[in-house]
PDB file of C-alpha atoms and ligand atoms in Angstrom:
ATOM      1  CA  MET A   9     211.717  12.073-113.019  1.00 46.00           C
ATOM      2  CA  ALA A  10     212.185   9.540-115.793  1.00 45.00           C
ATOM      3  CA  GLY A  11     210.624   6.012-115.574  1.00 47.00           C
ATOM      4  CA  ARG A  12     212.821   3.153-115.997  1.00 52.00           C
ATOM      5  CA  SER A  13     211.363   2.201-119.541  1.00 56.00           C
ATOM      6  CA  ASP A  14     213.052   5.545-120.810  1.00 75.00           C
ATOM      7  CA  VAL A  15     216.083   6.020-119.709  1.00 89.00           C
ATOM      8  CA  GLU A  16     219.155   5.972-121.926  1.00 91.00           C
ATOM      9  CA  ARG A  17     222.811   5.308-120.214  1.00 96.00           C
ATOM     10  CA  PRO A  18     225.002   5.139-123.336  1.00 97.00           C
ATOM     11  CA  GLY A  19     227.978   5.443-121.183  1.00 98.00           C
ATOM     12  CA  ALA A  20     230.333   8.324-121.030  1.00 98.00           C
ATOM     13  CA  ALA A  21     233.119   7.141-123.384  1.00 98.00           C
ATOM     14  CA  SER A  22     231.648   9.592-126.295  1.00 98.00           C
ATOM     15  CA  TRP A  23     232.055  12.539-124.227  1.00 98.00           C
ATOM     16  CA  VAL A  24     235.636  12.435-123.487  1.00 98.00           C
ATOM     17  CA  PRO A  25     237.957  14.236-125.252  1.00 98.00           C
ATOM     18  CA  ASP A  26     241.231  12.966-127.822  1.00 97.00           C
ATOM     19  CA  ARG A  27     243.188  15.965-125.787  1.00 97.00           C
ATOM     20  CA  LEU A  28     243.488  14.952-121.850  1.00 97.00           C
ATOM     21  CA  SER A  29     243.836  18.376-119.936  1.00 97.00           C
ATOM     22  CA  PRO A  30     242.244  19.612-116.632  1.00 96.00           C
ATOM     23  CA  ASP A  31     240.117  22.230-118.969  1.00 97.00           C
ATOM     24  CA  SER A  32     239.334  19.659-121.825  1.00 98.00           C
ATOM     25  CA  LEU A  33     237.669  17.129-118.991  1.00 98.00           C
ATOM     26  CA  ARG A  34     235.606  19.728-117.065  1.00 97.00           C
ATOM     27  CA  THR A  35     233.982  21.120-119.843  1.00 97.00           C
ATOM     28  CA  ALA A  36     233.193  18.275-122.017  1.00 98.00           C
ATOM     29  CA  MET A  37     232.064  16.476-118.872  1.00 98.00           C
ATOM     30  CA  GLN A  38     229.657  18.887-118.176  1.00 98.00           C
ATOM     31  CA  ASP A  39     227.779  18.062-121.393  1.00 98.00           C
ATOM     32  CA  CYS A  40     227.760  14.142-120.463  1.00 98.00           C
ATOM     33  CA  ARG A  41     224.477  12.819-121.213  1.00 98.00           C
ATOM     34  CA  GLY A  42     225.651   8.741-120.275  1.00 98.00           C
ATOM     35  CA  CYS A  43     223.311   8.067-117.920  1.00 98.00           C
ATOM     36  CA  GLU A  44     220.180   9.982-116.397  1.00 97.00           C
ATOM     37  CA  LEU A  45     222.330  11.293-113.141  1.00 97.00           C
ATOM     38  CA  TYR A  46     222.658  14.816-114.862  1.00 97.00           C
ATOM     39  CA  ARG A  47     219.142  15.959-115.264  1.00 95.00           C
ATOM     40  CA  ASP A  48     218.689  15.965-111.084  1.00 93.00           C
ATOM     41  CA  ALA A  49     222.126  17.736-110.846  1.00 95.00           C
ATOM     42  CA  THR A  50     223.181  20.851-110.213  1.00 96.00           C
ATOM     43  CA  GLN A  51     226.159  20.440-112.363  1.00 97.00           C
ATOM     44  CA  VAL A  52     228.991  17.861-112.922  1.00 98.00           C
ATOM     45  CA  VAL A  53     231.626  17.511-110.551  1.00 98.00           C
ATOM     46  CA  PRO A  54     235.310  16.620-112.061  1.00 98.00           C
ATOM     47  CA  GLY A  55     237.951  15.646-109.820  1.00 98.00           C
ATOM     48  CA  GLU A  56     240.349  18.313-108.461  1.00 97.00           C
ATOM     49  CA  GLY A  57     243.861  18.805-107.709  1.00 97.00           C
ATOM     50  CA  SER A  58     247.839  19.093-109.314  1.00 97.00           C
ATOM     51  CA  THR A  59     248.260  17.121-112.362  1.00 97.00           C
ATOM     52  CA  ASP A  60     251.456  16.531-110.954  1.00 97.00           C
ATOM     53  CA  ALA A  61     249.441  14.438-108.191  1.00 98.00           C
ATOM     54  CA  ALA A  62     251.335  11.160-106.737  1.00 98.00           C
ATOM     55  CA  VAL A  63     247.755   9.345-105.588  1.00 98.00           C
ATOM     56  CA  MET A  64     244.825   9.508-106.665  1.00 98.00           C
ATOM     57  CA  VAL A  65     241.976   9.518-104.012  1.00 98.00           C
ATOM     58  CA  VAL A  66     238.615   8.028-105.186  1.00 98.00           C
ATOM     59  CA  GLY A  67     235.058   8.268-103.320  1.00 98.00           C
ATOM     60  CA  GLU A  68     231.835   7.625-104.391  1.00 97.00           C
ATOM     61  CA  GLN A  69     229.572  10.172-106.181  1.00 97.00           C
ATOM     62  CA  PRO A  70     229.466  14.370-104.822  1.00 95.00           C
ATOM     63  CA  GLY A  71     226.985  14.890-101.587  1.00 91.00           C
ATOM     64  CA  ASP A  72     224.541  18.231-101.593  1.00 91.00           C
ATOM     65  CA  LYS A  73     227.617  20.324-100.949  1.00 92.00           C
ATOM     66  CA  GLU A  74     229.525  19.096-103.719  1.00 95.00           C
ATOM     67  CA  ASP A  75     226.676  19.370-105.943  1.00 95.00           C
ATOM     68  CA  GLN A  76     226.086  22.716-105.454  1.00 94.00           C
ATOM     69  CA  ALA A  77     229.714  24.236-105.301  1.00 96.00           C
ATOM     70  CA  GLY A  78     231.040  21.654-108.723  1.00 97.00           C
ATOM     71  CA  GLU A  79     234.199  20.442-106.694  1.00 97.00           C
ATOM     72  CA  PRO A  80     234.495  17.077-104.267  1.00 98.00           C
ATOM     73  CA  PHE A  81     235.075  16.490-101.076  1.00 97.00           C
ATOM     74  CA  VAL A  82     234.158  19.775 -99.702  1.00 95.00           C
ATOM     75  CA  GLY A  83     231.510  18.884 -96.897  1.00 91.00           C
ATOM     76  CA  PRO A  84     232.007  17.084 -93.634  1.00 93.00           C
ATOM     77  CA  ALA A  85     233.368  14.044 -95.136  1.00 95.00           C
ATOM     78  CA  GLY A  86     236.111  16.273 -96.908  1.00 96.00           C
ATOM     79  CA  ARG A  87     237.108  17.855 -94.160  1.00 96.00           C
ATOM     80  CA  LEU A  88     237.848  14.201 -92.725  1.00 98.00           C
ATOM     81  CA  LEU A  89     239.661  13.307 -95.480  1.00 98.00           C
ATOM     82  CA  ASP A  90     241.917  16.256 -95.213  1.00 98.00           C
ATOM     83  CA  LYS A  91     242.392  15.419 -91.588  1.00 98.00           C
ATOM     84  CA  GLY A  92     243.017  11.599 -92.118  1.00 98.00           C
ATOM     85  CA  LEU A  93     245.587  12.453 -95.257  1.00 98.00           C
ATOM     86  CA  ALA A  94     247.606  15.376 -93.080  1.00 98.00           C
ATOM     87  CA  GLU A  95     247.667  12.523 -89.980  1.00 98.00           C
ATOM     88  CA  ALA A  96     249.162  10.103 -92.673  1.00 98.00           C
ATOM     89  CA  GLY A  97     251.804  12.194 -93.757  1.00 98.00           C
ATOM     90  CA  ILE A  98     249.897  12.541 -96.962  1.00 98.00           C
ATOM     91  CA  ALA A  99     250.460  15.963 -98.576  1.00 97.00           C
ATOM     92  CA  THR A 100     247.434  18.056-100.248  1.00 92.00           C
ATOM     93  CA  GLU A 101     249.837  19.280-103.239  1.00 94.00           C
ATOM     94  CA  GLN A 102     250.108  15.211-103.771  1.00 97.00           C
ATOM     95  CA  VAL A 103     246.596  14.134-104.490  1.00 98.00           C
ATOM     96  CA  PHE A 104     244.349  14.493-106.839  1.00 98.00           C
ATOM     97  CA  ILE A 105     240.679  13.536-105.437  1.00 98.00           C
ATOM     98  CA  THR A 106     237.849  12.155-107.987  1.00 98.00           C
ATOM     99  CA  ASN A 107     234.865  10.016-107.278  1.00 98.00           C
ATOM    100  CA  ALA A 108     233.386   6.946-109.338  1.00 98.00           C
ATOM    101  CA  VAL A 109     230.562   8.795-110.559  1.00 98.00           C
ATOM    102  CA  LYS A 110     230.386  12.522-111.639  1.00 98.00           C
ATOM    103  CA  HIS A 111     226.989  13.847-111.125  1.00 98.00           C
ATOM    104  CA  PHE A 112     224.749  13.690-107.639  1.00 96.00           C
ATOM    105  CA  ARG A 113     221.977  11.645-107.537  1.00 95.00           C
ATOM    106  CA  PHE A 114     218.881  12.936-106.175  1.00 90.00           C
ATOM    107  CA  ALA A 115     216.675  11.176-103.974  1.00 89.00           C
ATOM    108  CA  GLY A 116     214.340  13.260-102.179  1.00 88.00           C
ATOM    109  CA  THR A 117     214.928  16.125 -99.532  1.00 89.00           C
ATOM    110  CA  ARG A 118     214.874  16.267 -95.505  1.00 86.00           C
ATOM    111  CA  GLY A 119     214.681  19.716 -94.156  1.00 85.00           C
ATOM    112  CA  LYS A 120     216.993  21.597 -96.317  1.00 80.00           C
ATOM    113  CA  GLN A 121     219.162  19.199 -97.176  1.00 79.00           C
ATOM    114  CA  ARG A 122     218.564  17.316-100.359  1.00 85.00           C
ATOM    115  CA  ILE A 123     219.230  13.624 -99.298  1.00 86.00           C
ATOM    116  CA  HIS A 124     221.581  11.706-102.462  1.00 86.00           C
ATOM    117  CA  LYS A 125     221.398   8.239-102.885  1.00 92.00           C
ATOM    118  CA  SER A 126     224.340   5.454-103.749  1.00 93.00           C
ATOM    119  CA  PRO A 127     224.934   5.211-107.401  1.00 96.00           C
ATOM    120  CA  ASP A 128     223.712   2.002-108.781  1.00 96.00           C
ATOM    121  CA  ARG A 129     226.125  -0.567-111.188  1.00 97.00           C
ATOM    122  CA  VAL A 130     224.868   0.944-114.204  1.00 97.00           C
ATOM    123  CA  HIS A 131     225.624   4.143-113.672  1.00 98.00           C
ATOM    124  CA  VAL A 132     229.645   3.831-112.129  1.00 98.00           C
ATOM    125  CA  VAL A 133     230.135   1.761-115.388  1.00 98.00           C
ATOM    126  CA  ALA A 134     228.663   4.908-117.159  1.00 98.00           C
ATOM    127  CA  CYS A 135     231.062   6.707-115.700  1.00 98.00           C
ATOM    128  CA  GLN A 136     234.173   4.910-115.860  1.00 98.00           C
ATOM    129  CA  PRO A 137     235.491   6.295-119.008  1.00 98.00           C
ATOM    130  CA  TRP A 138     235.734   9.846-116.685  1.00 98.00           C
ATOM    131  CA  LEU A 139     237.769   8.239-114.519  1.00 98.00           C
ATOM    132  CA  LEU A 140     240.178   5.940-116.284  1.00 98.00           C
ATOM    133  CA  ALA A 141     240.432   9.797-118.628  1.00 98.00           C
ATOM    134  CA  GLU A 142     241.485  11.463-115.023  1.00 98.00           C
ATOM    135  CA  LEU A 143     243.816   8.165-114.142  1.00 98.00           C
ATOM    136  CA  GLU A 144     245.380   8.649-118.056  1.00 98.00           C
ATOM    137  CA  LEU A 145     245.824  12.862-117.390  1.00 98.00           C
ATOM    138  CA  VAL A 146     247.096  12.384-114.035  1.00 98.00           C
ATOM    139  CA  ARG A 147     248.688   8.630-114.033  1.00 98.00           C
ATOM    140  CA  PRO A 148     249.957   8.684-110.470  1.00 98.00           C
ATOM    141  CA  THR A 149     251.771   6.397-108.493  1.00 98.00           C
ATOM    142  CA  GLY A 150     248.931   5.110-106.117  1.00 98.00           C
ATOM    143  CA  VAL A 151     245.318   4.947-106.400  1.00 98.00           C
ATOM    144  CA  ILE A 152     243.424   5.058-103.323  1.00 98.00           C
ATOM    145  CA  LEU A 153     239.616   3.761-103.292  1.00 98.00           C
ATOM    146  CA  LEU A 154     237.407   5.041-100.531  1.00 98.00           C
ATOM    147  CA  GLY A 155     234.691   2.730-100.073  1.00 98.00           C
ATOM    148  CA  GLY A 156     232.893  -0.391-101.933  1.00 97.00           C
ATOM    149  CA  THR A 157     231.643   1.888-105.010  1.00 97.00           C
ATOM    150  CA  ALA A 158     235.535   3.553-105.914  1.00 98.00           C
ATOM    151  CA  GLY A 159     236.350  -0.384-105.807  1.00 98.00           C
ATOM    152  CA  LYS A 160     233.851  -2.103-107.993  1.00 97.00           C
ATOM    153  CA  ALA A 161     234.611   0.780-110.321  1.00 97.00           C
ATOM    154  CA  LEU A 162     238.026  -0.777-110.762  1.00 97.00           C
ATOM    155  CA  TYR A 163     237.585  -4.582-109.772  1.00 97.00           C
ATOM    156  CA  GLY A 164     233.976  -4.644-110.717  1.00 96.00           C
ATOM    157  CA  SER A 165     230.931  -5.588-109.080  1.00 95.00           C
ATOM    158  CA  GLY A 166     232.189  -8.470-106.864  1.00 95.00           C
ATOM    159  CA  PHE A 167     234.898  -5.946-105.019  1.00 96.00           C
ATOM    160  CA  ARG A 168     234.171  -6.083-101.003  1.00 96.00           C
ATOM    161  CA  VAL A 169     236.391  -3.904 -99.178  1.00 96.00           C
ATOM    162  CA  GLY A 170     236.914  -6.388 -96.220  1.00 95.00           C
ATOM    163  CA  GLU A 171     238.656  -8.683 -98.600  1.00 94.00           C
ATOM    164  CA  SER A 172     241.210  -6.426 -99.749  1.00 95.00           C
ATOM    165  CA  ARG A 173     241.618  -2.859 -96.980  1.00 98.00           C
ATOM    166  CA  GLY A 174     244.640  -1.480 -95.582  1.00 98.00           C
ATOM    167  CA  ARG A 175     246.867  -3.839 -97.934  1.00 98.00           C
ATOM    168  CA  LEU A 176     248.392  -2.727-101.246  1.00 98.00           C
ATOM    169  CA  GLN A 177     246.649  -4.234-104.408  1.00 97.00           C
ATOM    170  CA  PRO A 178     248.277  -4.701-108.030  1.00 97.00           C
ATOM    171  CA  TRP A 179     245.979  -2.642-110.917  1.00 98.00           C
ATOM    172  CA  PRO A 180     243.173  -4.921-112.295  1.00 97.00           C
ATOM    173  CA  GLU A 181     244.150  -6.695-115.241  1.00 94.00           C
ATOM    174  CA  THR A 182     241.357  -6.346-117.164  1.00 94.00           C
ATOM    175  CA  LEU A 183     241.610  -2.456-116.979  1.00 96.00           C
ATOM    176  CA  GLU A 184     243.511  -1.432-120.070  1.00 93.00           C
ATOM    177  CA  LEU A 185     245.715   2.202-119.005  1.00 95.00           C
ATOM    178  CA  ALA A 186     248.018   3.635-120.866  1.00 95.00           C
ATOM    179  CA  HIS A 187     249.995   4.389-117.742  1.00 94.00           C
ATOM    180  CA  ALA A 188     249.076   2.561-115.020  1.00 97.00           C
ATOM    181  CA  PRO A 189     249.643   3.146-111.167  1.00 98.00           C
ATOM    182  CA  ASP A 190     251.888   0.608-109.257  1.00 98.00           C
ATOM    183  CA  TRP A 191     249.469  -0.209-107.079  1.00 98.00           C
ATOM    184  CA  VAL A 192     245.612   0.280-105.660  1.00 98.00           C
ATOM    185  CA  LEU A 193     244.837   0.583-101.412  1.00 98.00           C
ATOM    186  CA  THR A 194     241.399   0.566-100.640  1.00 98.00           C
ATOM    187  CA  THR A 195     240.462   1.976 -97.551  1.00 98.00           C
ATOM    188  CA  THR A 196     236.424   2.888 -95.586  1.00 98.00           C
ATOM    189  CA  HIS A 197     234.982   5.848 -97.206  1.00 98.00           C
ATOM    190  CA  PRO A 198     234.768   9.359 -94.279  1.00 98.00           C
ATOM    191  CA  SER A 199     231.683   9.205 -94.602  1.00 96.00           C
ATOM    192  CA  ALA A 200     230.941   5.786 -93.014  1.00 97.00           C
ATOM    193  CA  VAL A 201     233.801   7.070 -90.418  1.00 98.00           C
ATOM    194  CA  LEU A 202     231.606  10.007 -89.685  1.00 97.00           C
ATOM    195  CA  ARG A 203     228.368   7.804 -89.169  1.00 96.00           C
ATOM    196  CA  SER A 204     230.108   5.393 -87.239  1.00 97.00           C
ATOM    197  CA  ARG A 205     229.023   5.181 -83.133  1.00 97.00           C
ATOM    198  CA  GLN A 206     232.713   4.533 -82.727  1.00 98.00           C
ATOM    199  CA  ARG A 207     234.231   7.358 -84.738  1.00 98.00           C
ATOM    200  CA  ASP A 208     237.321   7.652 -83.050  1.00 98.00           C
ATOM    201  CA  GLN A 209     238.217   4.004 -83.808  1.00 98.00           C
ATOM    202  CA  ASP A 210     237.345   3.769 -87.261  1.00 98.00           C
ATOM    203  CA  PHE A 211     239.256   6.751 -87.871  1.00 98.00           C
ATOM    204  CA  GLU A 212     242.054   5.615 -86.818  1.00 98.00           C
ATOM    205  CA  ALA A 213     241.661   2.606 -88.659  1.00 98.00           C
ATOM    206  CA  PHE A 214     241.314   5.091 -91.585  1.00 98.00           C
ATOM    207  CA  VAL A 215     244.147   6.526 -90.819  1.00 98.00           C
ATOM    208  CA  ALA A 216     246.496   3.047 -90.657  1.00 98.00           C
ATOM    209  CA  ASP A 217     244.912   2.540 -94.415  1.00 98.00           C
ATOM    210  CA  LEU A 218     246.177   5.785 -95.361  1.00 98.00           C
ATOM    211  CA  THR A 219     249.847   5.434 -93.814  1.00 98.00           C
ATOM    212  CA  VAL A 220     250.443   2.633 -95.688  1.00 98.00           C
ATOM    213  CA  ALA A 221     249.728   4.668 -98.948  1.00 98.00           C
ATOM    214  CA  ALA A 222     251.930   7.535 -97.629  1.00 98.00           C
ATOM    215  CA  GLY A 223     254.846   4.867 -97.034  1.00 98.00           C
ATOM    216  CA  ALA A 224     254.278   3.542-100.679  1.00 98.00           C
ATOM    217  CA  LEU A 225     254.966   7.374-101.563  1.00 96.00           C
ATOM    218  CA  ARG A 226     257.988   7.301 -99.614  1.00 92.00           C
TER     219      ARG A 226
HETATM  220  S1  LIG B 310     226.984  10.381-113.803  1.00 76.65           S
HETATM  221 FE1  LIG B 310     228.559  10.519-115.409  1.00 76.65          FE
HETATM  222  S2  LIG B 310     228.361   8.986-116.682  1.00 76.65           S
HETATM  223 FE2  LIG B 310     226.327   9.634-116.070  1.00 76.65          FE
HETATM  224  S3  LIG B 310     225.653  11.914-117.166  1.00 76.65           S
HETATM  225 FE3  LIG B 310     227.323  12.113-115.231  1.00 76.65          FE
HETATM  226  S4  LIG B 310     229.312  12.587-115.816  1.00 76.65           S
HETATM  227 FE4  LIG B 310     228.001  11.175-117.305  1.00 76.65          FE
END
């Protein structure tokens, strides 16, 4: 892996195509060298879902399974997310799912499993043009942020999940979009629910947050 001194992070903006479509984004993202994370990842993991989706769900970054599949939320956290959305009454076809950072961040192995490390602020900032391009493409009515990294990707480094969790927030004024979503809702990341010792209780709270988003979509 590269040492600190030879790491270049120009950010993803130069790779974002002028004409946005699912194919143009997917193709251009594969060539992205906006930060060093592409080096140790298997492939880039773009968002998935209908471009007519009413809501965009934003997680942190691909994990081991997502890195290998090239699709977001295909592992256990994805199954929990699907269950939570279904219980809240949000249909799969209403959702476009993506991550704040599009490449897996390799941090070693544990047995057969490859471990990832949370992205640093520099990676989130470098990758933000892809998230904004996906938002311009889909133009969702609302955005659901899963956890602190997704929150910081939109609201900056001072963002704390606990301060806004479960409430509809306005789109951040600092981020210009031609078609800004009407609202943003933050909840926990499903992998945090999976790790919790009080998983049932935390899952209930997760569904309660998603139900607020479901209500806003009606
Ligand atoms: S993590 Fe984002 S900015 Fe970095 S190389 Fe991958 S797509 Fe580009």
